[in-house]
Short mmCIF file of C-alpha atoms in Angstrom, two decimals:
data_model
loop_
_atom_site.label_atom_id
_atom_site.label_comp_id
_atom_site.label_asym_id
_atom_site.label_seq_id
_atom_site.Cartn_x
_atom_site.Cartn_y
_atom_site.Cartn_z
CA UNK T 1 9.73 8.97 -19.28
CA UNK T 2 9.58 11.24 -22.32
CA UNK T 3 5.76 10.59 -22.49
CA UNK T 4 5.57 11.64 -19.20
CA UNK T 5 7.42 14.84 -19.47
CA UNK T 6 5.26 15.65 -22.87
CA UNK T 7 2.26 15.52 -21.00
CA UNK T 8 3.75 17.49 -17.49
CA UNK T 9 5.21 20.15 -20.10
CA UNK T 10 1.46 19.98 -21.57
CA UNK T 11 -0.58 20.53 -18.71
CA UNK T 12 2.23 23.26 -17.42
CA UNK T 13 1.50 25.25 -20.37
CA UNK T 14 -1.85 24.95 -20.69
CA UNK T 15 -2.64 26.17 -16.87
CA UNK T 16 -0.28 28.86 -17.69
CA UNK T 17 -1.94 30.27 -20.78
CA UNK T 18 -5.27 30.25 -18.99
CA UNK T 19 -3.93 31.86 -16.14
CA UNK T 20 -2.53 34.79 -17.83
CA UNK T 21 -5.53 34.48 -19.95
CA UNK T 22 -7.45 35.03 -16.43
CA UNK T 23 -5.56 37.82 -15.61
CA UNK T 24 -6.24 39.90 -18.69
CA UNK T 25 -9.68 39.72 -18.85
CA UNK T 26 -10.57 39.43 -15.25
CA UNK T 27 -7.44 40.69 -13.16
CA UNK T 28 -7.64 37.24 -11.46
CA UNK T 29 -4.38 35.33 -10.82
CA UNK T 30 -5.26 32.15 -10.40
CA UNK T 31 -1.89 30.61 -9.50
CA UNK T 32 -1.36 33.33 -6.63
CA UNK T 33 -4.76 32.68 -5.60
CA UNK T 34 -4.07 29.11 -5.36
CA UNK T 35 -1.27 29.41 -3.19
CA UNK T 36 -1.72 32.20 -1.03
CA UNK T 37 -5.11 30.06 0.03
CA UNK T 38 -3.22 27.14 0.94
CA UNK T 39 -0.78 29.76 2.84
CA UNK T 40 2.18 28.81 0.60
CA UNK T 41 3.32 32.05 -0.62
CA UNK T 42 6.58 30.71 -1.69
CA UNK T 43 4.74 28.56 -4.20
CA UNK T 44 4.06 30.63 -6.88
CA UNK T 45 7.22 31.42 -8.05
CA UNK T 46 8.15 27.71 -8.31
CA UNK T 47 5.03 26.93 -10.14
CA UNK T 48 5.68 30.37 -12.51
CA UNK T 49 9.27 28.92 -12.94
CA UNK T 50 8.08 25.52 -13.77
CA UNK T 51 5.47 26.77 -16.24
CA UNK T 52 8.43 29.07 -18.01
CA UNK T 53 11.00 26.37 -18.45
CA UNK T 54 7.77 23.80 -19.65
CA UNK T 55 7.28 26.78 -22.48
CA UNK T 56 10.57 27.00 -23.47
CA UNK T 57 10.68 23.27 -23.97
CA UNK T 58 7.95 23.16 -25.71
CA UNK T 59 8.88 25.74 -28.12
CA UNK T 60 12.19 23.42 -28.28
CA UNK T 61 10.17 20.54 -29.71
CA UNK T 62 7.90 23.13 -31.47
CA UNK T 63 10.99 24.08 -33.26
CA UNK T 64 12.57 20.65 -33.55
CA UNK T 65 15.56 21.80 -31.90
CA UNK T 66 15.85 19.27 -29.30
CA UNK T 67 17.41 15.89 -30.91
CA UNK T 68 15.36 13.93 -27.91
CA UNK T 69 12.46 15.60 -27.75
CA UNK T 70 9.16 14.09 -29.74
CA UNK T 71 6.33 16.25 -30.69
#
């Protein structure tokens, strides 16, 4: 299960670092795009909120301040 939640946490962060990476250089926000094509506006903020708590638990094993969590 942790391996599992590693990688989600992984893949979370790493779409969201291109995305605002996308929207710097390019004004292009990828995630919105995404869901406002598949008409689910409501999506977006569930995916942003997902991608926010994935960073702060990275940053938790980053930091080695979660006793469970494995780098």
């Amino acid at each position: 299960m942790n391996k599992v939640l590693n990688m989600t946490a992984y893949i979370l962060c790493a779409v969201g670092a291109i995305n605002w990476g996308l929207v710097a250089f390019l004004n292009l926000d990828i995630v919105r795009f995404t869901t406002s094509f598949i008409g689910l506006h409501q999506l977006d903020n569930v995916l942003y909120g997902l991608i926010a708590l994935c960073g702060v638990y990275m940053l938790l094993m980053v930091f080695g301040l979660c006793g469970k969590c494995e780098m």
